[in-house]
Coordinates of C-alpha atoms and ligand atoms in Angstrom, one line a residue:
M1 CA 45.2 3.9 -19.6
T2 CA 44.1 3.8 -16.4
Q3 CA 46.8 3.5 -13.3
K4 CA 44.3 2.2 -10.8
T5 CA 45.7 -1.3 -10.0
Q6 CA 44.0 -4.0 -8.0
A7 CA 46.0 -2.9 -4.9
S8 CA 43.9 0.7 -4.9
R9 CA 41.0 0.9 -2.4
L10 CA 38.6 3.0 -5.1
D11 CA 35.6 4.8 -3.5
A12 CA 33.4 3.4 -6.5
I13 CA 33.9 0.7 -9.2
V14 CA 31.1 1.4 -12.7
I15 CA 30.5 -1.2 -14.8
G16 CA 29.9 -0.8 -18.4
A17 CA 30.7 2.3 -20.9
G18 CA 27.3 2.7 -22.6
F19 CA 25.1 5.9 -21.5
G20 CA 25.0 5.0 -17.9
G21 CA 28.5 4.5 -17.3
L22 CA 30.3 7.5 -19.1
Y23 CA 28.0 9.7 -17.3
A24 CA 28.8 8.1 -14.0
L25 CA 32.5 7.9 -14.0
Y26 CA 31.8 12.0 -15.6
E27 CA 29.7 12.5 -12.3
L28 CA 31.0 11.1 -9.4
R29 CA 35.0 11.9 -10.6
R30 CA 33.6 15.6 -10.8
Q31 CA 32.1 15.0 -7.1
G32 CA 35.5 13.9 -5.7
F33 CA 35.1 10.4 -5.8
D34 CA 37.9 8.1 -6.6
V35 CA 35.9 5.6 -9.5
L36 CA 37.2 2.9 -11.5
L37 CA 35.1 2.0 -14.7
L38 CA 35.0 -1.7 -16.0
E39 CA 34.0 -2.6 -19.2
R40 CA 33.5 -5.9 -21.6
A41 CA 34.2 -5.0 -25.0
P42 CA 37.2 -2.9 -26.3
G43 CA 35.3 0.7 -26.3
V44 CA 33.1 2.7 -25.4
G45 CA 29.1 2.4 -26.2
G46 CA 27.7 -0.5 -24.3
T47 CA 24.6 -1.7 -26.1
W48 CA 25.4 0.4 -29.4
Y49 CA 28.9 -0.9 -29.5
W50 CA 27.5 -4.2 -30.0
N51 CA 24.0 -4.2 -31.7
C52 CA 25.9 -2.9 -35.0
Y53 CA 24.7 -4.7 -37.8
P54 CA 22.9 -2.9 -40.7
G55 CA 19.9 -1.0 -39.7
A56 CA 20.7 -0.4 -36.8
R57 CA 19.2 2.7 -35.0
V58 CA 17.6 4.8 -32.0
D59 CA 14.2 5.1 -32.6
V60 CA 13.7 8.5 -31.1
Y61 CA 15.1 11.6 -32.1
G62 CA 18.9 12.1 -31.4
I63 CA 18.2 15.2 -30.7
E64 CA 16.2 14.2 -27.2
Y65 CA 18.2 10.5 -27.3
S66 CA 21.3 12.4 -25.9
Y67 CA 22.7 13.7 -22.6
S68 CA 21.2 16.5 -21.5
F69 CA 24.0 17.8 -18.9
S70 CA 26.6 19.2 -20.5
D71 CA 25.4 22.6 -22.7
E72 CA 29.3 22.2 -24.5
I73 CA 28.5 19.5 -25.8
Q74 CA 25.2 19.4 -26.7
Q75 CA 26.4 22.8 -28.9
E76 CA 29.7 21.2 -30.4
W77 CA 27.5 17.9 -31.2
D78 CA 26.0 18.3 -34.7
W79 CA 23.1 14.8 -35.4
S80 CA 23.0 14.1 -39.0
E81 CA 19.7 12.4 -39.3
V82 CA 16.9 13.1 -36.7
M83 CA 17.2 9.0 -35.8
P84 CA 21.1 8.7 -35.8
T85 CA 21.5 5.2 -36.6
Q86 CA 24.6 2.9 -34.7
P87 CA 27.8 3.7 -36.0
E88 CA 26.6 7.6 -35.0
L89 CA 26.0 7.2 -31.7
E90 CA 29.2 5.1 -31.1
R91 CA 30.5 8.4 -32.5
Y92 CA 28.6 10.8 -30.3
L93 CA 29.7 8.2 -27.4
N94 CA 33.5 8.3 -28.4
F95 CA 33.2 12.7 -28.4
V96 CA 31.9 12.7 -25.0
T97 CA 34.1 9.9 -23.7
D98 CA 37.7 11.9 -25.0
R99 CA 35.7 15.5 -24.4
L100 CA 35.5 14.7 -20.9
D101 CA 38.7 13.1 -20.7
L102 CA 37.2 9.5 -19.6
R103 CA 39.3 7.0 -21.4
R104 CA 41.8 7.3 -18.3
D105 CA 39.5 5.7 -15.3
I106 CA 38.2 3.1 -18.1
R107 CA 39.7 -0.4 -18.4
F108 CA 38.4 -1.8 -21.7
S109 CA 38.3 -5.6 -22.1
T110 CA 37.6 -6.1 -19.2
T111 CA 34.2 -8.6 -17.8
V112 CA 33.1 -8.5 -14.2
T113 CA 32.6 -12.1 -13.6
A114 CA 31.6 -11.2 -10.0
A115 CA 31.3 -9.9 -7.2
R116 CA 31.2 -10.0 -3.6
F117 CA 30.3 -8.1 -0.2
D118 CA 32.7 -8.1 2.3
E119 CA 30.4 -7.7 5.0
E120 CA 33.9 -7.0 7.8
A121 CA 35.1 -4.3 5.6
G122 CA 32.0 -3.0 4.4
V123 CA 33.3 -3.0 0.7
W124 CA 32.8 -4.6 -2.7
S125 CA 35.2 -7.2 -4.0
V126 CA 35.2 -7.0 -7.6
E127 CA 36.6 -10.3 -10.2
A128 CA 36.8 -9.6 -14.0
D129 CA 37.5 -12.5 -16.4
T130 CA 41.4 -11.0 -16.8
G131 CA 41.9 -12.9 -13.0
E132 CA 42.2 -8.7 -11.4
R133 CA 40.0 -8.3 -8.4
F134 CA 39.3 -4.4 -7.6
T135 CA 38.4 -3.2 -3.9
A136 CA 35.5 -0.6 -4.1
Q137 CA 33.1 0.8 -1.5
F138 CA 30.5 1.2 -4.1
V139 CA 29.6 -0.5 -7.2
V140 CA 27.7 0.8 -9.9
A141 CA 26.4 -1.2 -11.7
A142 CA 25.2 0.5 -14.9
T143 CA 25.3 -3.1 -17.0
G144 CA 22.6 -1.9 -19.6
C145 CA 19.1 -3.6 -20.0
L146 CA 19.6 -5.0 -23.3
S147 CA 22.8 -6.1 -22.9
A148 CA 22.8 -9.9 -22.4
P149 CA 21.9 -12.0 -25.4
L150 CA 19.9 -14.7 -25.6
A151 CA 21.0 -17.8 -27.3
P152 CA 19.4 -18.8 -30.2
N153 CA 17.2 -21.6 -28.1
I154 CA 17.3 -23.6 -31.4
R155 CA 18.6 -27.2 -31.5
G156 CA 21.4 -27.6 -34.0
V157 CA 22.9 -24.0 -33.5
E158 CA 26.1 -25.4 -34.1
A159 CA 25.8 -27.5 -36.7
F160 CA 25.8 -25.1 -39.2
S161 CA 28.4 -25.1 -41.3
G162 CA 27.9 -21.5 -42.7
D163 CA 28.2 -18.7 -41.1
T164 CA 26.1 -17.5 -38.0
L165 CA 25.3 -14.4 -37.4
I166 CA 24.2 -12.6 -34.1
T167 CA 23.1 -8.6 -34.0
S168 CA 23.6 -8.3 -30.8
T169 CA 27.1 -9.4 -31.4
F170 CA 27.2 -8.5 -35.0
P171 CA 31.0 -8.8 -36.4
R172 CA 32.6 -5.1 -36.3
E173 CA 34.2 -5.3 -39.5
G174 CA 30.3 -5.5 -41.0
Y175 CA 29.6 -8.8 -43.5
D176 CA 29.1 -9.0 -47.2
F177 CA 25.9 -10.3 -48.2
R178 CA 25.7 -10.1 -51.8
G179 CA 25.3 -13.5 -53.3
K180 CA 24.2 -15.0 -49.9
R181 CA 21.4 -17.2 -49.8
V182 CA 20.5 -15.5 -46.0
A183 CA 18.0 -16.5 -43.5
V184 CA 17.2 -13.7 -41.1
V185 CA 15.5 -15.6 -37.5
G186 CA 13.3 -13.1 -36.0
T187 CA 11.0 -10.3 -36.4
G188 CA 11.7 -7.8 -33.1
S189 CA 12.8 -4.5 -33.6
S190 CA 16.4 -6.0 -34.5
G191 CA 15.2 -8.2 -37.6
V192 CA 12.6 -5.5 -38.2
Q193 CA 15.6 -2.7 -39.0
A194 CA 18.1 -5.4 -40.6
I195 CA 15.7 -7.3 -43.2
P196 CA 15.4 -4.5 -45.3
I197 CA 18.8 -3.8 -46.1
V198 CA 20.2 -7.6 -45.9
A199 CA 17.0 -7.6 -48.5
E200 CA 18.7 -5.2 -50.7
Q201 CA 22.1 -7.2 -50.8
A202 CA 21.4 -11.1 -50.1
S203 CA 20.4 -13.2 -53.2
S204 CA 17.8 -14.9 -51.7
L205 CA 16.6 -13.7 -47.8
H206 CA 14.5 -16.4 -46.3
V207 CA 13.1 -14.6 -42.6
F208 CA 11.5 -16.7 -39.6
Q209 CA 8.7 -15.4 -37.9
R210 CA 7.8 -16.8 -35.0
S211 CA 5.3 -13.5 -34.1
A212 CA 4.4 -10.6 -36.5
A213 CA 5.7 -7.7 -35.6
F214 CA 4.2 -3.8 -34.7
T215 CA 5.6 -1.8 -36.8
R216 CA 5.3 1.3 -37.9
P217 CA 7.5 3.4 -40.5
A218 CA 9.8 5.7 -38.7
G219 CA 10.3 8.7 -40.8
N220 CA 13.6 9.1 -40.3
R221 CA 15.5 11.5 -42.3
P222 CA 18.3 13.6 -42.7
M223 CA 18.7 16.4 -40.0
G224 CA 19.7 20.1 -41.8
R225 CA 21.8 22.7 -40.8
D226 CA 19.2 25.1 -40.1
E227 CA 17.8 23.0 -38.0
M228 CA 20.2 21.5 -36.4
D229 CA 21.1 25.4 -35.3
A230 CA 17.6 26.3 -34.2
I231 CA 18.0 23.2 -31.7
K232 CA 21.3 24.1 -30.1
A233 CA 19.9 27.8 -29.6
S234 CA 17.1 26.3 -27.5
Y235 CA 18.2 23.2 -26.0
P236 CA 16.6 24.8 -23.0
D237 CA 13.5 24.7 -23.3
L238 CA 13.3 20.8 -25.0
R239 CA 15.4 19.7 -22.4
R240 CA 12.0 21.5 -20.5
R241 CA 9.3 20.0 -22.9
L242 CA 10.8 17.2 -22.4
A243 CA 10.7 16.9 -18.9
E244 CA 7.5 17.2 -18.8
T245 CA 6.5 14.3 -21.4
F246 CA 5.2 11.3 -19.7
T247 CA 7.9 9.1 -21.8
G248 CA 11.0 11.5 -21.7
T249 CA 10.4 12.1 -25.7
I250 CA 8.6 14.5 -27.9
H251 CA 8.9 13.0 -31.4
V252 CA 8.0 9.0 -32.2
G253 CA 8.7 6.8 -28.6
A254 CA 5.9 4.6 -27.1
I255 CA 2.7 5.9 -27.4
T256 CA 1.0 5.7 -24.4
V257 CA -3.1 5.6 -23.0
E258 CA -2.4 8.2 -21.3
D259 CA -1.8 10.9 -24.2
I260 CA -4.9 9.6 -25.7
P261 CA -8.5 11.4 -25.2
T262 CA -10.9 8.9 -23.6
D263 CA -13.6 9.5 -25.9
E264 CA -11.4 8.4 -28.9
R265 CA -12.8 4.7 -28.9
I266 CA -12.5 2.0 -31.9
L267 CA -15.6 -0.2 -30.8
T268 CA -18.0 3.2 -31.4
A269 CA -16.2 4.9 -34.0
S270 CA -18.4 5.8 -37.4
P271 CA -16.4 4.2 -40.3
E272 CA -15.8 7.3 -41.6
K273 CA -14.2 8.6 -38.2
I274 CA -12.2 5.6 -38.7
R275 CA -10.7 6.4 -42.0
R276 CA -9.9 9.9 -41.0
K277 CA -8.3 8.9 -38.2
V278 CA -6.2 6.8 -40.8
A279 CA -5.6 9.5 -43.5
E280 CA -4.6 12.0 -40.3
D281 CA -2.2 9.7 -38.4
G282 CA -1.3 6.8 -41.5
W283 CA 0.3 4.0 -39.7
S284 CA 0.1 5.2 -36.0
A285 CA -4.0 4.9 -36.7
P286 CA -4.1 2.0 -34.6
W287 CA -2.7 3.1 -31.6
G288 CA -4.9 6.2 -31.7
W289 CA -8.2 4.9 -29.5
Y290 CA -8.4 4.9 -26.0
D291 CA -10.2 1.3 -25.5
A292 CA -7.5 -0.6 -27.4
F293 CA -6.0 -0.6 -24.4
V294 CA -8.5 -1.2 -21.9
D295 CA -10.7 -3.5 -23.5
P296 CA -9.6 -6.7 -25.1
A297 CA -12.8 -6.3 -27.9
A298 CA -11.8 -2.8 -28.6
N299 CA -7.7 -3.7 -28.6
K300 CA -9.2 -7.3 -32.0
A301 CA -10.4 -4.2 -33.6
A302 CA -7.3 -2.0 -33.7
V303 CA -5.6 -5.2 -34.5
A304 CA -8.0 -5.7 -37.2
L305 CA -7.1 -1.6 -38.3
Y306 CA -3.0 -2.6 -38.1
G307 CA -3.8 -5.7 -40.7
D308 CA -5.8 -3.5 -43.3
L309 CA -2.7 -1.2 -43.0
V310 CA -0.2 -3.9 -43.7
R311 CA -2.7 -5.2 -46.5
G312 CA -2.2 -1.9 -48.2
V313 CA 0.9 -2.7 -48.6
V314 CA 2.3 -6.4 -48.7
Q315 CA 0.8 -8.0 -52.1
D316 CA 0.5 -11.7 -51.5
P317 CA -2.6 -12.2 -49.6
D318 CA -0.8 -14.8 -47.7
V319 CA 2.1 -13.6 -46.5
A320 CA 0.4 -10.2 -45.9
E321 CA -2.2 -12.8 -43.7
S322 CA 0.9 -14.0 -41.5
L323 CA 2.7 -10.4 -41.3
V324 CA -0.8 -9.8 -38.9
P325 CA 0.1 -9.9 -35.3
T326 CA -2.3 -12.4 -33.4
Y327 CA -1.5 -11.2 -29.8
P328 CA -2.5 -7.5 -28.7
L329 CA -1.5 -4.8 -29.9
G330 CA 0.4 -2.8 -26.7
C331 CA 1.8 -6.0 -25.9
K332 CA 5.7 -6.0 -27.4
R333 CA 7.8 -3.0 -27.3
P334 CA 6.3 -1.2 -30.7
I335 CA 8.9 -1.2 -33.3
Y336 CA 9.8 2.1 -36.3
D337 CA 10.7 0.7 -39.0
T338 CA 12.1 1.8 -42.2
G339 CA 9.9 -0.1 -45.3
Y340 CA 10.0 -3.5 -43.6
F341 CA 6.5 -4.3 -45.5
A342 CA 7.1 -3.4 -48.7
T343 CA 9.9 -5.6 -48.6
F344 CA 8.4 -8.4 -48.5
N345 CA 6.9 -8.0 -52.3
R346 CA 10.6 -8.4 -53.3
D347 CA 10.8 -11.4 -55.4
N348 CA 14.4 -12.1 -53.6
V349 CA 12.3 -12.6 -50.2
T350 CA 10.2 -15.5 -48.0
L351 CA 8.2 -15.2 -45.7
V352 CA 8.3 -18.8 -43.2
D353 CA 5.4 -18.7 -41.1
L354 CA 6.5 -20.6 -37.8
R355 CA 3.4 -20.4 -36.5
K356 CA 2.4 -22.7 -39.7
E357 CA 6.1 -24.3 -39.9
P358 CA 8.0 -24.6 -37.1
I359 CA 11.7 -24.8 -36.8
D360 CA 12.4 -28.6 -36.4
R361 CA 16.5 -27.8 -35.9
V362 CA 19.2 -26.4 -37.7
T363 CA 21.5 -28.6 -40.0
P364 CA 24.4 -27.9 -41.2
D365 CA 22.9 -27.0 -44.4
G366 CA 19.8 -24.6 -42.9
I367 CA 16.9 -24.7 -41.5
E368 CA 14.5 -27.6 -40.9
T369 CA 10.4 -26.6 -40.6
A370 CA 7.8 -29.1 -39.6
A371 CA 7.3 -28.9 -43.6
Q372 CA 10.6 -28.8 -45.6
K373 CA 13.9 -28.2 -45.5
Y374 CA 15.8 -24.5 -46.3
N375 CA 19.4 -24.1 -47.8
F376 CA 21.6 -21.4 -46.4
D377 CA 25.1 -19.6 -46.4
V378 CA 24.1 -17.3 -43.7
I379 CA 21.7 -17.6 -40.2
V380 CA 21.1 -14.3 -38.6
Y381 CA 19.9 -14.7 -35.6
A382 CA 18.0 -11.4 -33.8
T383 CA 16.6 -13.3 -31.0
G384 CA 16.9 -10.7 -28.8
F385 CA 17.6 -10.4 -24.7
D386 CA 17.6 -11.7 -21.2
A387 CA 16.2 -7.9 -20.7
I388 CA 16.4 -5.6 -17.8
T389 CA 17.6 -8.5 -15.2
G390 CA 20.2 -10.3 -17.4
A391 CA 23.1 -8.4 -17.2
L392 CA 23.2 -8.5 -13.6
T393 CA 22.3 -12.4 -13.4
R394 CA 25.4 -13.6 -15.8
I395 CA 27.6 -12.0 -13.0
D396 CA 28.0 -13.9 -9.5
I397 CA 27.3 -11.1 -7.6
R398 CA 27.2 -12.3 -3.9
G399 CA 25.9 -9.6 -1.3
R400 CA 25.6 -10.5 2.8
D401 CA 25.5 -14.1 3.9
D402 CA 26.4 -14.6 0.4
V403 CA 23.1 -14.4 -0.7
S404 CA 23.1 -14.4 -4.5
L405 CA 21.5 -11.7 -6.3
K406 CA 21.1 -14.1 -8.9
A407 CA 19.2 -16.3 -6.8
R408 CA 16.9 -13.8 -5.8
W409 CA 15.7 -12.7 -8.5
L410 CA 14.7 -16.4 -9.8
D411 CA 12.3 -16.1 -6.7
D412 CA 11.5 -12.4 -7.7
A413 CA 13.2 -9.1 -9.0
R414 CA 12.8 -6.6 -7.3
A415 CA 14.4 -3.4 -6.1
Y416 CA 13.7 -0.1 -5.1
L417 CA 12.9 2.2 -6.9
G418 CA 15.1 0.4 -9.5
L419 CA 17.6 1.4 -8.0
Q420 CA 18.7 -1.3 -5.2
S421 CA 17.9 -4.6 -3.5
H422 CA 17.9 -5.3 0.0
G423 CA 20.9 -7.7 1.3
F424 CA 23.0 -6.0 -1.8
P425 CA 24.3 -3.0 0.4
N426 CA 26.2 -0.2 -1.7
L427 CA 25.5 -1.7 -5.1
F428 CA 23.4 0.9 -7.3
M429 CA 21.9 -0.5 -10.1
V430 CA 21.6 2.4 -13.6
N431 CA 18.2 1.5 -14.9
G432 CA 17.0 -1.8 -12.6
P433 CA 13.8 -3.8 -12.4
G434 CA 11.2 -1.4 -11.4
S435 CA 12.3 1.7 -12.8
P436 CA 10.9 3.3 -16.2
S437 CA 13.5 2.5 -18.1
V438 CA 12.9 1.4 -21.6
H439 CA 9.7 3.2 -21.2
I440 CA 10.9 6.4 -20.9
N441 CA 13.6 8.1 -22.7
V442 CA 16.9 6.0 -21.6
V443 CA 19.1 8.3 -21.9
A444 CA 17.1 10.9 -19.5
A445 CA 16.3 7.8 -17.4
V446 CA 20.0 6.8 -16.6
E447 CA 21.3 10.9 -16.5
H448 CA 18.3 10.4 -13.3
H449 CA 19.4 7.6 -11.7
V450 CA 23.4 8.2 -11.7
Q451 CA 22.4 11.9 -10.5
I452 CA 20.5 10.1 -7.6
I453 CA 23.0 7.6 -6.4
A454 CA 25.9 10.9 -6.8
D455 CA 23.6 12.7 -4.2
L456 CA 23.1 9.7 -2.4
M457 CA 27.0 8.9 -2.5
V458 CA 27.5 13.0 -1.6
H459 CA 25.5 12.5 1.5
M460 CA 27.3 9.4 2.9
A461 CA 30.2 11.2 2.8
K462 CA 28.5 14.0 4.2
N463 CA 27.3 12.0 7.4
D464 CA 30.0 9.5 7.9
K465 CA 27.7 6.6 6.6
T466 CA 29.8 3.7 5.1
T467 CA 27.0 1.6 3.7
V468 CA 23.3 2.0 2.2
E469 CA 20.6 -0.5 1.2
P470 CA 16.3 -0.2 1.1
D471 CA 14.3 -1.8 4.3
V472 CA 12.6 -4.8 2.9
E473 CA 9.5 -3.6 3.9
A474 CA 10.2 -0.8 1.5
E475 CA 11.9 -2.6 -1.6
I476 CA 8.5 -4.7 -1.3
G477 CA 6.0 -1.7 -1.3
W478 CA 7.4 -0.2 -4.5
A479 CA 7.1 -3.7 -6.4
E480 CA 3.5 -3.3 -5.4
R481 CA 3.4 -0.5 -6.8
V482 CA 5.1 -1.2 -10.0
D483 CA 2.8 -4.2 -9.9
S484 CA -0.8 -2.5 -9.6
L485 CA 0.6 -0.7 -12.7
V486 CA 0.1 -3.0 -15.0
T487 CA -1.8 -5.6 -13.2
G488 CA -5.1 -6.0 -15.3
T489 CA -3.6 -4.1 -18.1
I490 CA -3.1 -5.6 -21.9
R491 CA 0.7 -5.7 -20.8
A492 CA -0.1 -8.4 -18.2
S493 CA -3.1 -10.4 -20.2
D494 CA -2.6 -14.2 -20.1
D495 CA -2.1 -13.7 -24.4
C496 CA 1.1 -11.2 -23.9
N497 CA 4.2 -12.5 -23.9
S498 CA 7.0 -9.7 -24.3
W499 CA 10.3 -9.1 -22.6
Y500 CA 9.2 -6.8 -20.2
L501 CA 7.5 -9.9 -18.5
G502 CA 10.7 -11.6 -19.0
S503 CA 8.3 -14.4 -21.0
N504 CA 11.0 -14.9 -24.0
V505 CA 13.6 -16.5 -21.4
A506 CA 13.1 -19.9 -20.3
G507 CA 12.9 -19.9 -16.5
K508 CA 12.2 -17.2 -15.9
R509 CA 9.9 -15.9 -13.3
R510 CA 6.7 -14.5 -15.2
K511 CA 7.0 -10.5 -14.1
Y512 CA 6.2 -7.3 -15.8
L513 CA 9.6 -5.6 -14.9
T514 CA 9.3 -2.5 -15.2
F515 CA 7.6 0.8 -13.9
V516 CA 4.8 1.7 -16.4
G517 CA 3.9 5.0 -14.3
G518 CA 5.5 7.6 -16.9
Q519 CA 8.9 9.6 -16.1
V520 CA 7.2 12.5 -14.4
A521 CA 5.1 10.1 -11.5
Y522 CA 9.0 7.8 -11.1
R523 CA 10.7 11.4 -11.2
Q524 CA 8.0 12.5 -8.1
A525 CA 8.1 9.2 -6.6
C526 CA 11.9 10.0 -6.2
D527 CA 11.6 13.3 -4.7
E528 CA 9.8 12.0 -2.1
L529 CA 11.2 9.4 -0.8
V530 CA 15.0 9.8 -2.4
N531 CA 15.1 14.0 -1.3
G532 CA 12.9 14.0 1.0
G533 CA 14.9 12.5 3.3
Y534 CA 16.1 9.4 2.0
I535 CA 12.9 7.4 3.2
G536 CA 13.1 3.8 3.0
F537 CA 16.8 3.4 2.7
V538 CA 19.1 1.9 5.9
F539 CA 22.4 3.8 6.3
D540 CA 25.1 2.5 8.7
Ligands
NA7_601 P1 13.3 -8.8 -29.1 O1 12.6 -7.9 -29.7 O2 13.5 -9.6 -27.9 O3 12.7 -9.6 -30.7 C1 13.3 -10.9 -30.8 C2 12.8 -11.9 -32.0 O4 13.4 -12.9 -31.7 C3 11.4 -11.9 -31.5 O5 10.2 -11.9 -33.1 C4 11.0 -13.4 -31.3 O6 10.0 -14.3 -31.7 C5 12.0 -14.5 -31.8 N1 12.8 -15.8 -31.1 C6 13.4 -15.5 -30.5 N2 13.9 -16.6 -30.2 C7 13.2 -17.2 -31.8 C8 13.5 -19.1 -31.5 N3 14.1 -19.6 -31.0 N4 12.8 -18.8 -33.0 C9 12.1 -18.6 -33.7 N5 11.9 -16.7 -33.4 C10 12.7 -17.1 -32.3 O7 14.8 -8.4 -29.5 P2 14.8 -7.6 -30.5 O8 16.8 -7.1 -29.8 O9 14.3 -7.5 -31.9 O10 14.9 -5.8 -29.7 C11 14.8 -5.7 -28.3 C12 15.2 -4.1 -27.9 O11 16.0 -3.7 -29.1 C13 14.1 -3.9 -28.6 O12 12.8 -3.9 -28.4 C14 14.3 -2.4 -28.9 O13 14.3 -1.6 -27.9 C15 15.8 -2.6 -29.1 P3 8.8 -13.5 -30.2 O14 8.6 -12.3 -30.2 O15 9.3 -14.2 -29.2 O16 8.2 -15.0 -30.6

């Protein structure tokens, strides 16, 4: 338990004990700074603490989605599956926490509610729900991109007399679905991962689907001993290769148009060529066409190909039809599943297509749609997050002149390089808006950001600087660069609604929140601007 109290004046407060915050605590402490980490949960893990629903699993390889900064940790940790589950990721982060002796500087069960910049003293005053107030020169917000759960925006949710569960705050002790009539609302990654497992246990499962999912088999498997040993012997090589990729991942992960040869075009491909691609690439075939990401007609052809694959698994033609998305492929985040479509062939599973019968309200007994009433013992909401900005806008953050970050971002969520916003000196974000964050290997992304932040703080200490913030012109210039990468693409098309655009949150301004140019281009930009003399940053 940390001895640091509200009386201390700290060098830095880190918010959040997920991948980003734990590394920030380690690295800043290693650089000699006096750091305290405040964490809402009673344990470490961040997103991997809270999302403990059945089936929660990372959708890239654990050997890639893990810290690279310590070879000791790489050598001492064994992954049991190639794509680890939530419990294994949480165990990993606990192992790292203990191995690096981080726990003594973490205050658990402490939710940061407000942070105010005191211009005269040049420090942040950080308030927690415990009633404590901490003072620090710097705040490092490692608050996560998918960590502000959205309450289901459906009339009558509180009226339900059975059990209400939310995937993003699932009961830590688990939940026994056996013998229960279950509803799952939402078919994003969380719903798609949970549905096959819930279906195996529940007496009946109704899946309430508003948008059908573009999902493909994750291809997870146990990690063999020999395989793990071989990886341990060549980690430096793996990390080097990862650093050269567009997404920071080699296995699975987002397929991007950059990976696809420009002559791979579905609109001009012969039926034989398409058949061959399906035979070779399986469920990834619809994603393998260059024109699908630049030409709406080609995108429609790729969606039709995806529909053929769905119809090949799902026996009931009406159900299969409902499971085919009606929005562009490449718009929402791709999903990786384990037995999702086959689940709809089970006798105890029913798909409720909300495009045909929207939910009217939740009643004490269940869910009422425009077409009928359904009775349940438990409703599971997998309804997503206020992504990228939500964790920060839920804290009352006030910068210079008492300006609220929430108000500023309602107008336009901007951060220079995704690291800092003008008017909020010494407030750093790990994976803030305008950085690649969720578009690349998130662990690699947080390591990169923390390194920049630590270097910046060391630079300031050496040069007797007390505050840093981005120049407003530099911030606007960066935001324009981020926008230009999505303007005119499928990701920002009128028929695309995604959490990347904030369109899943009522009242959130539609704006693409991440840098989609890939990790190599992003790192190059950081090297030019940050390592090249902190261009665009103003020091005092
Ligand atoms: P997502 O991907 O935002 O999915 C949320 C799902 O919930 C999605 O299918 C939504 O439909 C649906 N939803 C949200 N509100 C409602 C209401 N009111 N009624 C019916 N359906 C609703 O969140 P996840 O947690 O699954 O995944 C987030 C990320 O975490 C994921 O991308 C991975 O990176 C890990 P919609 O699509 O908005 O029509």
